[in-house]
Amino acid sequence: MSLPIPTDAPFNDTQRMWLKGFFAGLGLSAPAGGSTAAEPAATGEPLAILWGSQTGTAEAFAKQLAKKAKAAGLAPTIYDMSAIDAATLSALGNVAILTSTYGDGEPPDNAAALYAAVMAENNALLAGVKYSVFALGDSNYPAFCQCGRDFDAKLEALGATRVSPRVEGDCDYDAPFATWSETLLGALAHETAAA
């Protein structure tokens, strides 16, 4: 069912048109409630794809990963990190994290709350979670890919299992993303076959 963007929403016609296209691309018609998750696209092993981005680059790669995952027989679901908390993260199973780093090593705005919650956690609450991280950054900054590095280290410390190594992209992200996504999807396929 198609839900229009509320007429009293503070958007002009151009912004409203952009939002409709954006939500359509996510498989949504309009934001309904608080979740920004797209519906799973396949019936295979679930894969939660979490993105943290200041400019939209990590989000774009999250969508590419979802297409690749679907083609590999997985059931991907894309999540804006602002829609996830630490308790939800513990229930996701297979997790792919794509995140940029902002400023002097901080998480992007939409990842800040999840980042703070995960970094503050001291219990092994992520046992059973399998994950991998694609970190986007710019080596001209001293804290290159720091947010991705922090998520990678902390998830492991909280009991999660890294199924493929973290890959870091330095401004030109296409080749590192291709390597990371192929390795991750191959590892998940191997895990599924072995189960």
mmCIF file of C-alpha atoms in Angstrom:
data_model
loop_
_atom_site.group_PDB
_atom_site.id
_atom_site.type_symbol
_atom_site.label_atom_id
_atom_site.label_comp_id
_atom_site.label_asym_id
_atom_site.label_seq_id
_atom_site.Cartn_x
_atom_site.Cartn_y
_atom_site.Cartn_z
ATOM 1 C CA MET A 1 0.000 0.000 0.000
ATOM 2 C CA SER A 2 1.386 3.385 -0.950
ATOM 3 C CA LEU A 3 1.504 5.993 1.797
ATOM 4 C CA PRO A 4 2.042 9.603 0.710
ATOM 5 C CA ILE A 5 4.451 11.895 2.492
ATOM 6 C CA PRO A 6 2.278 13.915 4.922
ATOM 7 C CA THR A 7 1.147 17.215 3.455
ATOM 8 C CA ASP A 8 2.171 19.057 6.598
ATOM 9 C CA ALA A 9 5.743 17.711 6.406
ATOM 10 C CA PRO A 10 8.225 20.606 6.119
ATOM 11 C CA PHE A 11 9.347 19.900 2.529
ATOM 12 C CA ASN A 12 9.041 21.861 -0.686
ATOM 13 C CA ASP A 13 7.910 20.140 -3.924
ATOM 14 C CA THR A 14 11.484 19.345 -5.025
ATOM 15 C CA GLN A 15 12.361 17.822 -1.652
ATOM 16 C CA ARG A 16 9.080 15.888 -1.579
ATOM 17 C CA MET A 17 9.814 14.435 -5.048
ATOM 18 C CA TRP A 18 13.344 13.466 -3.991
ATOM 19 C CA LEU A 19 12.032 11.770 -0.834
ATOM 20 C CA LYS A 20 9.443 9.800 -2.797
ATOM 21 C CA GLY A 21 12.201 8.538 -5.106
ATOM 22 C CA PHE A 22 14.477 7.782 -2.175
ATOM 23 C CA PHE A 23 11.813 5.784 -0.328
ATOM 24 C CA ALA A 24 10.856 3.982 -3.527
ATOM 25 C CA GLY A 25 14.498 2.953 -3.926
ATOM 26 C CA LEU A 26 14.421 1.465 -0.445
ATOM 27 C CA GLY A 27 11.237 -0.407 -1.237
ATOM 28 C CA LEU A 28 9.192 1.978 0.911
ATOM 29 C CA SER A 29 6.583 4.534 -0.087
ATOM 30 C CA ALA A 30 7.019 6.810 2.879
ATOM 31 C CA PRO A 31 8.391 6.508 6.392
ATOM 32 C CA ALA A 32 5.899 4.496 8.412
ATOM 33 C CA GLY A 33 6.808 4.395 12.059
ATOM 34 C CA GLY A 34 10.436 4.487 13.147
ATOM 35 C CA SER A 35 12.068 1.775 11.052
ATOM 36 C CA THR A 36 14.006 2.533 7.923
ATOM 37 C CA ALA A 37 14.637 -1.095 7.067
ATOM 38 C CA ALA A 38 13.861 -2.408 3.624
ATOM 39 C CA GLU A 39 11.995 -5.681 3.399
ATOM 40 C CA PRO A 40 14.151 -8.775 2.928
ATOM 41 C CA ALA A 41 14.664 -9.357 -0.767
ATOM 42 C CA ALA A 42 15.181 -13.134 -0.796
ATOM 43 C CA THR A 43 14.357 -16.232 1.230
ATOM 44 C CA GLY A 44 17.918 -17.403 1.962
ATOM 45 C CA GLU A 45 20.133 -16.835 4.987
ATOM 46 C CA PRO A 46 19.455 -13.350 6.439
ATOM 47 C CA LEU A 47 22.098 -10.631 6.138
ATOM 48 C CA ALA A 48 21.647 -7.349 8.012
ATOM 49 C CA ILE A 49 23.429 -4.520 6.202
ATOM 50 C CA LEU A 50 24.060 -1.530 8.485
ATOM 51 C CA TRP A 51 25.274 1.752 7.040
ATOM 52 C CA GLY A 52 26.680 4.858 8.679
ATOM 53 C CA SER A 53 27.281 7.798 6.374
ATOM 54 C CA GLN A 54 27.625 11.559 6.466
ATOM 55 C CA THR A 55 27.311 12.063 2.695
ATOM 56 C CA GLY A 56 25.481 8.944 1.486
ATOM 57 C CA THR A 57 28.456 7.022 0.101
ATOM 58 C CA ALA A 58 28.253 4.142 2.598
ATOM 59 C CA GLU A 59 24.499 3.971 2.014
ATOM 60 C CA ALA A 60 25.062 3.612 -1.738
ATOM 61 C CA PHE A 61 27.515 0.764 -1.142
ATOM 62 C CA ALA A 62 25.020 -0.857 1.259
ATOM 63 C CA LYS A 63 22.497 -0.958 -1.591
ATOM 64 C CA GLN A 64 25.106 -2.502 -3.902
ATOM 65 C CA LEU A 65 25.877 -5.134 -1.279
ATOM 66 C CA ALA A 66 22.177 -5.944 -0.947
ATOM 67 C CA LYS A 67 21.941 -6.590 -4.696
ATOM 68 C CA LYS A 68 25.011 -8.825 -4.621
ATOM 69 C CA ALA A 69 23.731 -10.663 -1.530
ATOM 70 C CA LYS A 70 20.347 -11.281 -3.133
ATOM 71 C CA ALA A 71 22.057 -12.624 -6.264
ATOM 72 C CA ALA A 72 24.084 -14.947 -3.994
ATOM 73 C CA GLY A 73 20.863 -16.353 -2.484
ATOM 74 C CA LEU A 74 20.927 -14.432 0.781
ATOM 75 C CA ALA A 75 18.066 -12.392 2.245
ATOM 76 C CA PRO A 76 19.523 -8.913 2.768
ATOM 77 C CA THR A 77 17.900 -6.171 4.822
ATOM 78 C CA ILE A 78 19.368 -2.665 4.808
ATOM 79 C CA TYR A 79 19.346 -0.645 8.032
ATOM 80 C CA ASP A 80 20.218 2.970 8.684
ATOM 81 C CA MET A 81 22.365 2.709 11.839
ATOM 82 C CA SER A 82 20.124 5.277 13.527
ATOM 83 C CA ALA A 83 17.361 2.613 13.541
ATOM 84 C CA ILE A 84 19.489 0.049 15.432
ATOM 85 C CA ASP A 85 20.443 -0.199 19.103
ATOM 86 C CA ALA A 86 22.871 -2.579 20.806
ATOM 87 C CA ALA A 87 20.112 -5.000 21.855
ATOM 88 C CA THR A 88 18.766 -5.187 18.291
ATOM 89 C CA LEU A 89 22.296 -5.686 16.959
ATOM 90 C CA SER A 90 22.679 -8.757 19.167
ATOM 91 C CA ALA A 91 19.711 -10.423 17.440
ATOM 92 C CA LEU A 92 20.693 -9.780 13.820
ATOM 93 C CA GLY A 93 22.850 -12.866 13.152
ATOM 94 C CA ASN A 94 24.877 -12.048 10.023
ATOM 95 C CA VAL A 95 25.883 -8.382 9.974
ATOM 96 C CA ALA A 96 27.712 -6.289 7.387
ATOM 97 C CA ILE A 97 28.772 -2.850 8.611
ATOM 98 C CA LEU A 98 29.603 -0.130 6.107
ATOM 99 C CA THR A 99 30.654 3.118 7.744
ATOM 100 C CA SER A 100 32.550 6.260 7.033
ATOM 101 C CA THR A 101 34.492 8.291 9.580
ATOM 102 C CA TYR A 102 33.663 11.920 10.203
ATOM 103 C CA GLY A 103 35.842 14.788 11.410
ATOM 104 C CA ASP A 104 38.608 13.669 13.739
ATOM 105 C CA GLY A 105 37.643 10.014 13.961
ATOM 106 C CA GLU A 106 33.993 10.350 14.989
ATOM 107 C CA PRO A 107 31.164 8.222 13.644
ATOM 108 C CA PRO A 108 28.835 9.805 11.088
ATOM 109 C CA ASP A 109 25.749 11.459 12.603
ATOM 110 C CA ASN A 110 23.384 8.568 11.849
ATOM 111 C CA ALA A 111 25.782 6.076 13.495
ATOM 112 C CA ALA A 112 26.589 8.129 16.622
ATOM 113 C CA ALA A 113 24.007 6.593 18.979
ATOM 114 C CA LEU A 114 24.774 2.977 18.003
ATOM 115 C CA TYR A 115 28.509 3.697 18.161
ATOM 116 C CA ALA A 116 28.201 5.161 21.675
ATOM 117 C CA ALA A 117 26.052 2.245 22.881
ATOM 118 C CA VAL A 118 28.369 -0.411 21.454
ATOM 119 C CA MET A 119 31.527 1.282 22.739
ATOM 120 C CA ALA A 120 30.013 1.585 26.238
ATOM 121 C CA GLU A 121 28.957 -2.082 26.358
ATOM 122 C CA ASN A 122 31.084 -4.434 28.473
ATOM 123 C CA ASN A 123 29.116 -7.696 28.309
ATOM 124 C CA ALA A 124 29.647 -10.365 25.681
ATOM 125 C CA LEU A 125 26.201 -9.675 24.261
ATOM 126 C CA LEU A 126 27.132 -10.332 20.614
ATOM 127 C CA ALA A 127 27.932 -14.042 20.846
ATOM 128 C CA GLY A 128 26.277 -15.642 17.834
ATOM 129 C CA VAL A 129 26.667 -12.546 15.623
ATOM 130 C CA LYS A 130 28.851 -12.992 12.538
ATOM 131 C CA TYR A 131 30.129 -9.769 11.033
ATOM 132 C CA SER A 132 32.469 -7.922 8.726
ATOM 133 C CA VAL A 133 33.278 -4.220 8.332
ATOM 134 C CA PHE A 134 33.866 -2.063 5.268
ATOM 135 C CA ALA A 135 35.407 1.217 6.452
ATOM 136 C CA LEU A 136 35.361 4.275 4.194
ATOM 137 C CA GLY A 137 37.864 7.024 4.809
ATOM 138 C CA ASP A 138 40.390 9.529 3.550
ATOM 139 C CA SER A 139 44.037 8.988 4.500
ATOM 140 C CA ASN A 140 44.614 12.752 4.448
ATOM 141 C CA TYR A 141 43.002 12.739 7.908
ATOM 142 C CA PRO A 142 44.941 11.394 10.911
ATOM 143 C CA ALA A 143 42.079 9.181 12.164
ATOM 144 C CA PHE A 144 41.744 7.303 8.854
ATOM 145 C CA CYS A 145 38.788 4.854 8.961
ATOM 146 C CA GLN A 146 38.680 5.128 12.762
ATOM 147 C CA CYS A 147 34.950 4.511 13.093
ATOM 148 C CA GLY A 148 35.175 1.279 11.099
ATOM 149 C CA ARG A 149 38.247 0.183 13.032
ATOM 150 C CA ASP A 150 36.482 0.874 16.330
ATOM 151 C CA PHE A 151 33.355 -1.083 15.348
ATOM 152 C CA ASP A 152 35.496 -3.993 14.130
ATOM 153 C CA ALA A 153 37.530 -4.242 17.339
ATOM 154 C CA LYS A 154 34.606 -3.716 19.716
ATOM 155 C CA LEU A 155 32.292 -6.232 18.036
ATOM 156 C CA GLU A 156 34.991 -8.866 18.371
ATOM 157 C CA ALA A 157 35.539 -7.879 22.029
ATOM 158 C CA LEU A 158 31.788 -8.301 22.643
ATOM 159 C CA GLY A 159 31.849 -11.900 21.395
ATOM 160 C CA ALA A 160 30.915 -11.493 17.732
ATOM 161 C CA THR A 161 32.742 -13.587 15.138
ATOM 162 C CA ARG A 162 34.507 -11.836 12.252
ATOM 163 C CA VAL A 163 33.683 -13.888 9.130
ATOM 164 C CA SER A 164 35.889 -11.857 6.796
ATOM 165 C CA PRO A 165 38.564 -9.233 7.447
ATOM 166 C CA ARG A 166 37.812 -5.524 7.654
ATOM 167 C CA VAL A 167 38.627 -3.715 4.427
ATOM 168 C CA GLU A 168 39.405 -0.003 4.333
ATOM 169 C CA GLY A 169 38.757 2.222 1.345
ATOM 170 C CA ASP A 170 40.756 5.400 0.804
ATOM 171 C CA CYS A 171 38.641 7.843 -1.260
ATOM 172 C CA ASP A 172 38.417 5.482 -4.268
ATOM 173 C CA TYR A 173 36.148 2.839 -2.767
ATOM 174 C CA ASP A 174 35.063 0.691 -5.730
ATOM 175 C CA ALA A 175 37.951 -1.807 -5.803
ATOM 176 C CA PRO A 176 38.171 -2.254 -2.006
ATOM 177 C CA PHE A 177 34.376 -2.667 -1.841
ATOM 178 C CA ALA A 178 34.463 -5.319 -4.578
ATOM 179 C CA THR A 179 37.157 -7.255 -2.703
ATOM 180 C CA TRP A 180 35.388 -6.950 0.642
ATOM 181 C CA SER A 181 31.915 -7.846 -0.626
ATOM 182 C CA GLU A 182 33.145 -10.897 -2.559
ATOM 183 C CA THR A 183 35.109 -12.135 0.450
ATOM 184 C CA LEU A 184 32.195 -11.554 2.827
ATOM 185 C CA LEU A 185 29.600 -13.217 0.599
ATOM 186 C CA GLY A 186 31.955 -16.124 -0.079
ATOM 187 C CA ALA A 187 32.515 -16.607 3.661
ATOM 188 C CA LEU A 188 28.779 -16.518 4.373
ATOM 189 C CA ALA A 189 28.101 -19.007 1.569
ATOM 190 C CA HIS A 190 30.756 -21.313 3.041
ATOM 191 C CA GLU A 191 29.261 -20.957 6.539
ATOM 192 C CA THR A 192 25.781 -21.756 5.182
ATOM 193 C CA ALA A 193 27.031 -24.785 3.248
ATOM 194 C CA ALA A 194 28.849 -26.101 6.317
ATOM 195 C CA ALA A 195 25.793 -25.743 8.565
#
